[in-house]
Amino acid sequence: MKKIAVLTSGGDAPGMNACIRAVVRTALYHHIEVIGFKHGYEGLINDECVQLVHQSVANIIQRGGTILKASRSLRFKTEEGMQQALNNLQKHHIEGLVVIGGDGTFAGAIALSKKTNIPIVGCPGTIDNDLVGTDFTIGYDTAINTVIEAVDKIRDTAESHDRVFIVEVMGRDAGLIALRSGIGSGAEAILIPETKNDTQKLIERLSKSRKNKSSKIIIVAEGDESGGAYQVAEKVKKQFPQLDVRVSILGHIQRGGSPTCMERVNASLMGYNAVQALIAKKQSVMIGIVNKQVSYTPFEKAIKHIEDLNPDMLQMMEILSM
Ligand code: F6P
């Protein structure tokens, strides 16, 4: 293998840079040339690429975002776009491709792999942690730490004013950010897409909750069936007019910031192993870390969202937030 390419696609995630750095330096160690396509699959179509050398990835391990930039490419879903991408891979004599991203990225990789023999290996990069085959995706740890830092601050003011705060976090299809940050911030309840009738359960819970609790934090995943924090706040206010309710939507701050140490180490391990996997002739697999061991999950399996969250975590959340 003489030359590979790397790209980051979908929503960016803290730790992607650490992963790119590991891909580049591992490849160069093995005397493999590396180019980076910018803006994900869109850059592959537009032939927007850069040569990556040791210096190109210096001083990026601590930076959020992605130096290669990212996008959600609609053109890559068309015959024309795909063909253009294939032409560019051939033009640059690419013998292996590393894609860093989430389920959309891997769905794109599956489509691409049906049209070419160039092996593709993936690294899980999404703050949502909604991929099968890894304990933590790149970005998740930093995002949940950002959330608890924000919620701790909200708790200070909530406590001073005896208020209820409905905090909306990211997670279009998955409640994993809400679950872990809910436990970590001592939230009173979480509302997530994986469980049903959460708003009704919340109302029941609030009517039974300890009278001497002055503040309450409710975490809602954006993809919850309730429709989001404003809708939940409306229902809570209607049921409990005496409560002073406020809404806080954390939004895209969850996607930025300097990656945590765990993130940097995991992302480095994944990037390093992605190149080793290409050298070992593996293809169409996502590199993950499960119980501290490197694992390889076929793209088709990786993109199946975890439907049922760990019930122990959910039960613990309920007991501890009494
Ligand atoms: O990266 C995943 C994610 O953060 C989802 O949780 C969220 O719904 C989505 O991206 C928003 O992405 P964008 O603003 O880029 O469309």
Short mmCIF file of C-alpha atoms and ligand atoms in Angstrom, two decimals:
data_model
loop_
_atom_site.label_atom_id
_atom_site.label_comp_id
_atom_site.label_asym_id
_atom_site.label_seq_id
_atom_site.Cartn_x
_atom_site.Cartn_y
_atom_site.Cartn_z
CA MET A 1 0.00 0.00 0.00
CA LYS A 2 1.54 3.27 -1.14
CA LYS A 3 -1.12 5.91 -0.76
CA ILE A 4 -4.25 6.37 1.32
CA ALA A 5 -6.80 9.13 1.86
CA VAL A 6 -8.67 10.33 4.93
CA LEU A 7 -11.81 12.43 5.36
CA THR A 8 -14.18 13.58 8.10
CA SER A 9 -17.88 13.67 7.34
CA GLY A 10 -21.26 14.43 8.97
CA GLY A 11 -21.39 16.51 12.13
CA ASP A 12 -17.95 17.32 13.49
CA ALA A 13 -16.89 15.99 16.89
CA PRO A 14 -14.11 16.86 19.32
CA GLY A 15 -11.32 14.30 18.91
CA MET A 16 -11.57 14.10 15.12
CA ASN A 17 -8.28 15.99 14.86
CA ALA A 18 -6.54 13.55 17.18
CA CYS A 19 -7.81 10.76 14.95
CA ILE A 20 -6.61 12.45 11.73
CA ARG A 21 -3.21 12.99 13.35
CA ALA A 22 -2.97 9.30 14.25
CA VAL A 23 -3.98 8.21 10.73
CA VAL A 24 -1.40 10.48 9.12
CA ARG A 25 1.51 9.65 11.41
CA THR A 26 0.85 5.90 11.42
CA ALA A 27 0.67 5.86 7.63
CA LEU A 28 3.87 7.89 7.27
CA TYR A 29 5.60 5.54 9.72
CA HIS A 30 4.76 2.72 7.30
CA HIS A 31 5.98 4.83 4.33
CA ILE A 32 2.44 5.31 3.06
CA GLU A 33 1.59 8.69 1.54
CA VAL A 34 -1.58 10.37 2.85
CA ILE A 35 -3.92 12.93 1.36
CA GLY A 36 -6.92 14.48 3.07
CA PHE A 37 -10.16 15.25 1.27
CA LYS A 38 -11.79 18.38 2.69
CA HIS A 39 -15.50 18.73 3.58
CA GLY A 40 -16.05 14.96 3.67
CA TYR A 41 -17.62 13.28 0.63
CA GLU A 42 -18.32 16.70 -0.86
CA GLY A 43 -14.57 17.30 -1.16
CA LEU A 44 -14.11 13.84 -2.62
CA ILE A 45 -16.56 14.80 -5.36
CA ASN A 46 -14.96 18.24 -5.88
CA ASP A 47 -11.41 16.89 -5.69
CA GLU A 48 -10.65 19.25 -2.84
CA CYS A 49 -7.60 17.61 -1.36
CA VAL A 50 -4.39 18.34 0.53
CA GLN A 51 -1.18 16.42 1.03
CA LEU A 52 -0.76 15.52 4.69
CA VAL A 53 2.72 15.34 6.20
CA HIS A 54 3.98 15.19 9.80
CA GLN A 55 3.81 18.96 10.14
CA SER A 56 0.25 19.17 8.77
CA VAL A 57 -1.05 17.47 11.90
CA ALA A 58 1.22 19.18 14.43
CA ASN A 59 -0.48 21.05 17.26
CA ILE A 60 -3.99 19.76 16.52
CA ILE A 61 -4.49 16.99 19.12
CA GLN A 62 -5.98 19.52 21.56
CA ARG A 63 -8.25 21.24 19.06
CA GLY A 64 -11.98 20.65 18.64
CA GLY A 65 -13.62 20.55 15.20
CA THR A 66 -11.80 19.03 12.26
CA ILE A 67 -8.94 20.54 10.27
CA LEU A 68 -10.28 18.66 7.24
CA LYS A 69 -13.72 20.27 7.68
CA ALA A 70 -16.94 18.30 7.42
CA SER A 71 -20.26 18.35 5.61
CA ARG A 72 -23.37 16.30 4.97
CA SER A 73 -23.21 15.67 1.24
CA LEU A 74 -26.46 15.19 -0.64
CA ARG A 75 -24.63 14.95 -3.97
CA PHE A 76 -22.81 11.84 -2.77
CA LYS A 77 -26.19 10.09 -2.76
CA THR A 78 -26.55 10.64 -6.51
CA GLU A 79 -25.08 8.41 -9.25
CA GLU A 80 -23.22 11.38 -10.68
CA GLY A 81 -21.70 12.44 -7.38
CA MET A 82 -20.62 8.91 -6.55
CA GLN A 83 -19.01 8.49 -9.99
CA GLN A 84 -17.13 11.75 -9.58
CA ALA A 85 -15.86 10.59 -6.18
CA LEU A 86 -14.70 7.28 -7.68
CA ASN A 87 -12.90 9.08 -10.51
CA ASN A 88 -11.02 11.21 -8.00
CA LEU A 89 -9.97 8.22 -5.90
CA GLN A 90 -8.59 6.62 -9.05
CA LYS A 91 -6.97 9.80 -10.27
CA HIS A 92 -4.95 10.05 -7.04
CA HIS A 93 -4.10 6.31 -7.01
CA ILE A 94 -5.72 5.85 -3.61
CA GLU A 95 -5.32 2.31 -2.28
CA GLY A 96 -7.18 2.72 1.00
CA LEU A 97 -9.63 5.21 2.51
CA VAL A 98 -10.25 6.12 6.15
CA VAL A 99 -13.59 7.77 6.84
CA ILE A 100 -14.23 9.40 10.21
CA GLY A 101 -17.88 10.08 11.04
CA GLY A 102 -21.22 8.70 12.17
CA ASP A 103 -23.97 6.57 10.67
CA GLY A 104 -24.44 8.77 7.58
CA THR A 105 -20.72 8.55 6.88
CA PHE A 106 -20.76 4.78 7.11
CA ALA A 107 -23.89 4.52 4.97
CA GLY A 108 -21.92 6.51 2.37
CA ALA A 109 -18.97 4.16 2.78
CA ILE A 110 -21.23 1.14 2.22
CA ALA A 111 -22.53 2.67 -1.02
CA LEU A 112 -19.01 3.53 -2.15
CA SER A 113 -17.63 0.08 -1.33
CA LYS A 114 -20.24 -1.48 -3.64
CA LYS A 115 -18.68 0.41 -6.56
CA THR A 116 -14.96 -0.02 -5.88
CA ASN A 117 -12.42 -2.50 -4.57
CA ILE A 118 -10.54 0.21 -2.72
CA PRO A 119 -10.75 -0.87 0.93
CA ILE A 120 -12.51 1.53 3.30
CA VAL A 121 -12.11 1.54 7.07
CA GLY A 122 -14.11 3.78 9.43
CA CYS A 123 -13.50 5.50 12.75
CA PRO A 124 -16.62 6.35 14.77
CA GLY A 125 -16.84 10.14 15.02
CA THR A 126 -20.07 11.52 16.46
CA ILE A 127 -21.01 13.14 19.75
CA ASP A 128 -24.19 11.02 19.82
CA ASN A 129 -22.47 7.67 20.62
CA ASP A 130 -25.16 5.93 18.58
CA LEU A 131 -23.03 3.34 16.80
CA VAL A 132 -22.82 -0.36 17.53
CA GLY A 133 -19.32 -1.78 18.05
CA THR A 134 -17.64 0.74 20.31
CA ASP A 135 -18.15 1.76 23.92
CA PHE A 136 -17.48 5.41 23.13
CA THR A 137 -17.52 7.23 19.82
CA ILE A 138 -15.11 10.09 19.19
CA GLY A 139 -16.71 13.25 20.59
CA TYR A 140 -19.10 11.69 23.09
CA ASP A 141 -16.96 12.04 26.20
CA THR A 142 -16.19 15.70 25.49
CA ALA A 143 -19.85 16.44 24.70
CA ILE A 144 -21.18 14.92 27.93
CA ASN A 145 -18.56 16.81 29.92
CA THR A 146 -19.64 20.02 28.20
CA VAL A 147 -23.24 19.23 29.11
CA ILE A 148 -22.57 18.57 32.78
CA GLU A 149 -20.47 21.70 33.05
CA ALA A 150 -23.39 23.71 31.66
CA VAL A 151 -25.96 21.92 33.81
CA ASP A 152 -23.89 22.49 36.96
CA LYS A 153 -24.05 26.22 36.21
CA ILE A 154 -27.77 26.06 35.49
CA ARG A 155 -28.24 24.21 38.79
CA ASP A 156 -26.66 27.12 40.69
CA THR A 157 -29.21 29.60 39.43
CA ALA A 158 -32.06 27.06 39.54
CA GLU A 159 -31.29 26.44 43.21
CA SER A 160 -31.17 30.17 44.05
CA HIS A 161 -34.60 30.77 42.50
CA ASP A 162 -36.26 27.43 43.37
CA ARG A 163 -36.83 26.81 39.69
CA VAL A 164 -37.40 23.86 37.40
CA PHE A 165 -35.12 23.84 34.35
CA ILE A 166 -35.87 21.82 31.26
CA VAL A 167 -32.52 21.44 29.50
CA GLU A 168 -32.45 20.21 25.91
CA VAL A 169 -29.39 18.31 24.73
CA MET A 170 -28.40 16.92 21.34
CA GLY A 171 -29.38 13.48 20.14
CA ARG A 172 -31.66 13.43 17.13
CA ASP A 173 -32.13 9.68 17.26
CA ALA A 174 -30.41 8.67 20.47
CA GLY A 175 -30.68 9.53 24.15
CA LEU A 176 -27.17 8.56 25.15
CA ILE A 177 -25.98 12.13 25.72
CA ALA A 178 -29.06 12.75 27.88
CA LEU A 179 -28.64 9.52 29.84
CA ARG A 180 -25.01 9.89 30.82
CA SER A 181 -25.11 13.63 31.40
CA GLY A 182 -28.34 13.15 33.35
CA ILE A 183 -26.65 10.72 35.69
CA GLY A 184 -23.50 12.83 35.88
CA SER A 185 -25.34 16.04 36.71
CA GLY A 186 -27.81 14.46 39.13
CA ALA A 187 -30.80 15.41 36.98
CA GLU A 188 -34.26 14.60 38.32
CA ALA A 189 -35.39 12.99 35.07
CA ILE A 190 -34.39 12.37 31.47
CA LEU A 191 -36.63 12.18 28.40
CA ILE A 192 -35.15 10.18 25.54
CA PRO A 193 -36.24 8.76 22.16
CA GLU A 194 -35.61 5.16 23.24
CA THR A 195 -38.33 5.15 25.91
CA LYS A 196 -42.04 5.96 25.54
CA ASN A 197 -44.46 8.24 27.44
CA ASP A 198 -41.63 10.08 29.17
CA THR A 199 -43.58 13.33 29.57
CA GLN A 200 -46.41 11.51 31.35
CA LYS A 201 -43.91 9.72 33.59
CA LEU A 202 -42.26 13.06 34.33
CA ILE A 203 -45.58 14.58 35.42
CA GLU A 204 -46.19 11.63 37.75
CA ARG A 205 -42.68 11.89 39.09
CA LEU A 206 -42.95 15.61 39.74
CA SER A 207 -46.20 15.13 41.66
CA LYS A 208 -44.47 12.62 43.94
CA SER A 209 -41.14 14.37 44.27
CA ARG A 210 -39.75 15.48 47.62
CA LYS A 211 -41.27 18.76 48.77
CA ASN A 212 -37.95 20.03 50.15
CA LYS A 213 -36.24 19.82 46.77
CA SER A 214 -35.80 23.41 45.69
CA SER A 215 -34.40 22.99 42.17
CA LYS A 216 -35.15 20.40 39.55
CA ILE A 217 -33.26 19.65 36.35
CA ILE A 218 -34.98 17.72 33.58
CA ILE A 219 -32.85 16.69 30.60
CA VAL A 220 -34.61 16.22 27.26
CA ALA A 221 -32.91 14.73 24.20
CA GLU A 222 -33.82 16.76 21.10
CA GLY A 223 -35.17 13.61 19.41
CA ASP A 224 -37.55 12.70 22.23
CA GLU A 225 -41.16 12.11 21.16
CA SER A 226 -42.28 15.09 23.29
CA GLY A 227 -40.95 17.40 20.57
CA GLY A 228 -38.34 19.08 22.75
CA ALA A 229 -37.81 21.19 25.86
CA TYR A 230 -40.38 23.92 25.08
CA GLN A 231 -43.16 21.39 24.61
CA VAL A 232 -42.24 19.62 27.84
CA ALA A 233 -42.10 22.96 29.72
CA GLU A 234 -45.59 23.84 28.48
CA LYS A 235 -47.05 20.58 29.76
CA VAL A 236 -45.28 20.88 33.10
CA LYS A 237 -46.51 24.48 33.56
CA LYS A 238 -50.06 23.48 32.71
CA GLN A 239 -50.03 20.68 35.26
CA PHE A 240 -48.12 22.56 37.98
CA PRO A 241 -48.86 26.29 37.60
CA GLN A 242 -47.13 26.97 40.92
CA LEU A 243 -43.75 25.87 39.52
CA ASP A 244 -41.35 28.43 38.11
CA VAL A 245 -40.20 26.71 34.90
CA ARG A 246 -37.40 27.76 32.54
CA VAL A 247 -36.01 26.24 29.34
CA SER A 248 -32.39 26.05 28.27
CA ILE A 249 -31.32 24.63 24.90
CA LEU A 250 -27.62 23.82 24.91
CA GLY A 251 -27.32 23.40 21.13
CA HIS A 252 -24.06 23.35 19.23
CA ILE A 253 -21.77 24.20 22.14
CA GLN A 254 -21.99 20.43 22.68
CA ARG A 255 -20.11 19.83 19.43
CA GLY A 256 -17.17 22.14 20.12
CA GLY A 257 -14.32 22.50 22.55
CA SER A 258 -11.05 20.90 23.37
CA PRO A 259 -11.33 17.10 23.56
CA THR A 260 -10.94 15.39 26.94
CA CYS A 261 -7.90 13.22 27.56
CA MET A 262 -9.96 10.05 27.17
CA GLU A 263 -11.21 11.35 23.83
CA ARG A 264 -7.72 12.11 22.55
CA VAL A 265 -6.40 8.70 23.57
CA ASN A 266 -9.36 6.77 22.12
CA ALA A 267 -9.31 8.79 18.89
CA SER A 268 -5.56 8.18 18.56
CA LEU A 269 -6.05 4.46 19.12
CA MET A 270 -8.79 4.35 16.50
CA GLY A 271 -6.83 6.28 13.87
CA TYR A 272 -3.74 4.20 14.49
CA ASN A 273 -5.71 0.96 14.22
CA ALA A 274 -7.55 2.13 11.11
CA VAL A 275 -4.27 2.30 9.21
CA GLN A 276 -3.08 -1.01 10.68
CA ALA A 277 -6.40 -2.52 9.55
CA LEU A 278 -5.92 -1.27 5.98
CA ILE A 279 -2.40 -2.74 5.95
CA ALA A 280 -3.86 -6.03 7.22
CA LYS A 281 -6.29 -5.90 4.26
CA LYS A 282 -9.41 -5.43 6.36
CA GLN A 283 -12.24 -3.55 4.70
CA SER A 284 -15.70 -2.12 5.28
CA VAL A 285 -15.28 -2.24 9.04
CA MET A 286 -15.52 0.36 11.77
CA ILE A 287 -12.75 0.43 14.32
CA GLY A 288 -14.12 0.51 17.86
CA ILE A 289 -12.94 0.02 21.40
CA VAL A 290 -14.96 -2.41 23.46
CA ASN A 291 -13.82 -3.25 26.99
CA LYS A 292 -10.45 -1.66 26.22
CA GLN A 293 -9.93 -3.99 23.23
CA VAL A 294 -9.87 -2.89 19.60
CA SER A 295 -12.82 -4.28 17.69
CA TYR A 296 -13.84 -4.39 14.03
CA THR A 297 -17.53 -4.06 13.20
CA PRO A 298 -18.91 -4.29 9.64
CA PHE A 299 -20.40 -0.94 8.59
CA GLU A 300 -23.85 -2.52 8.14
CA LYS A 301 -23.89 -3.59 11.79
CA ALA A 302 -22.28 -0.41 13.15
CA ILE A 303 -25.06 1.84 11.88
CA LYS A 304 -27.85 -0.10 13.60
CA HIS A 305 -28.79 2.22 16.43
CA ILE A 306 -28.86 0.86 19.93
CA GLU A 307 -32.58 0.56 20.50
CA ASP A 308 -32.64 -0.42 24.13
CA LEU A 309 -30.44 1.43 26.52
CA ASN A 310 -28.85 -0.40 29.41
CA PRO A 311 -31.88 -0.85 31.74
CA ASP A 312 -29.60 -0.80 34.81
CA MET A 313 -28.44 2.68 33.94
CA LEU A 314 -32.04 3.86 33.54
CA GLN A 315 -33.09 2.31 36.84
CA MET A 316 -30.08 3.71 38.65
CA MET A 317 -30.87 7.14 37.25
CA GLU A 318 -34.39 6.94 38.72
CA ILE A 319 -33.29 5.70 42.13
CA LEU A 320 -30.48 8.19 42.57
CA SER A 321 -32.55 11.18 41.56
CA MET A 322 -35.28 10.64 44.20
O1 F6P B 1 -23.57 15.20 15.22
C1 F6P B 1 -24.80 14.63 15.55
C2 F6P B 1 -25.73 15.73 15.89
O2 F6P B 1 -25.10 16.45 16.87
C3 F6P B 1 -27.14 15.40 16.35
O3 F6P B 1 -27.27 15.05 17.68
C4 F6P B 1 -27.87 16.66 16.00
O4 F6P B 1 -29.21 16.46 15.85
C5 F6P B 1 -27.25 17.00 14.69
O5 F6P B 1 -25.93 16.56 14.77
C6 F6P B 1 -27.32 18.44 14.31
O6 F6P B 1 -26.44 18.66 13.25
P1 F6P B 1 -26.40 19.87 12.25
O7 F6P B 1 -26.69 21.08 13.03
O8 F6P B 1 -25.02 19.82 11.73
O9 F6P B 1 -27.39 19.58 11.22
#
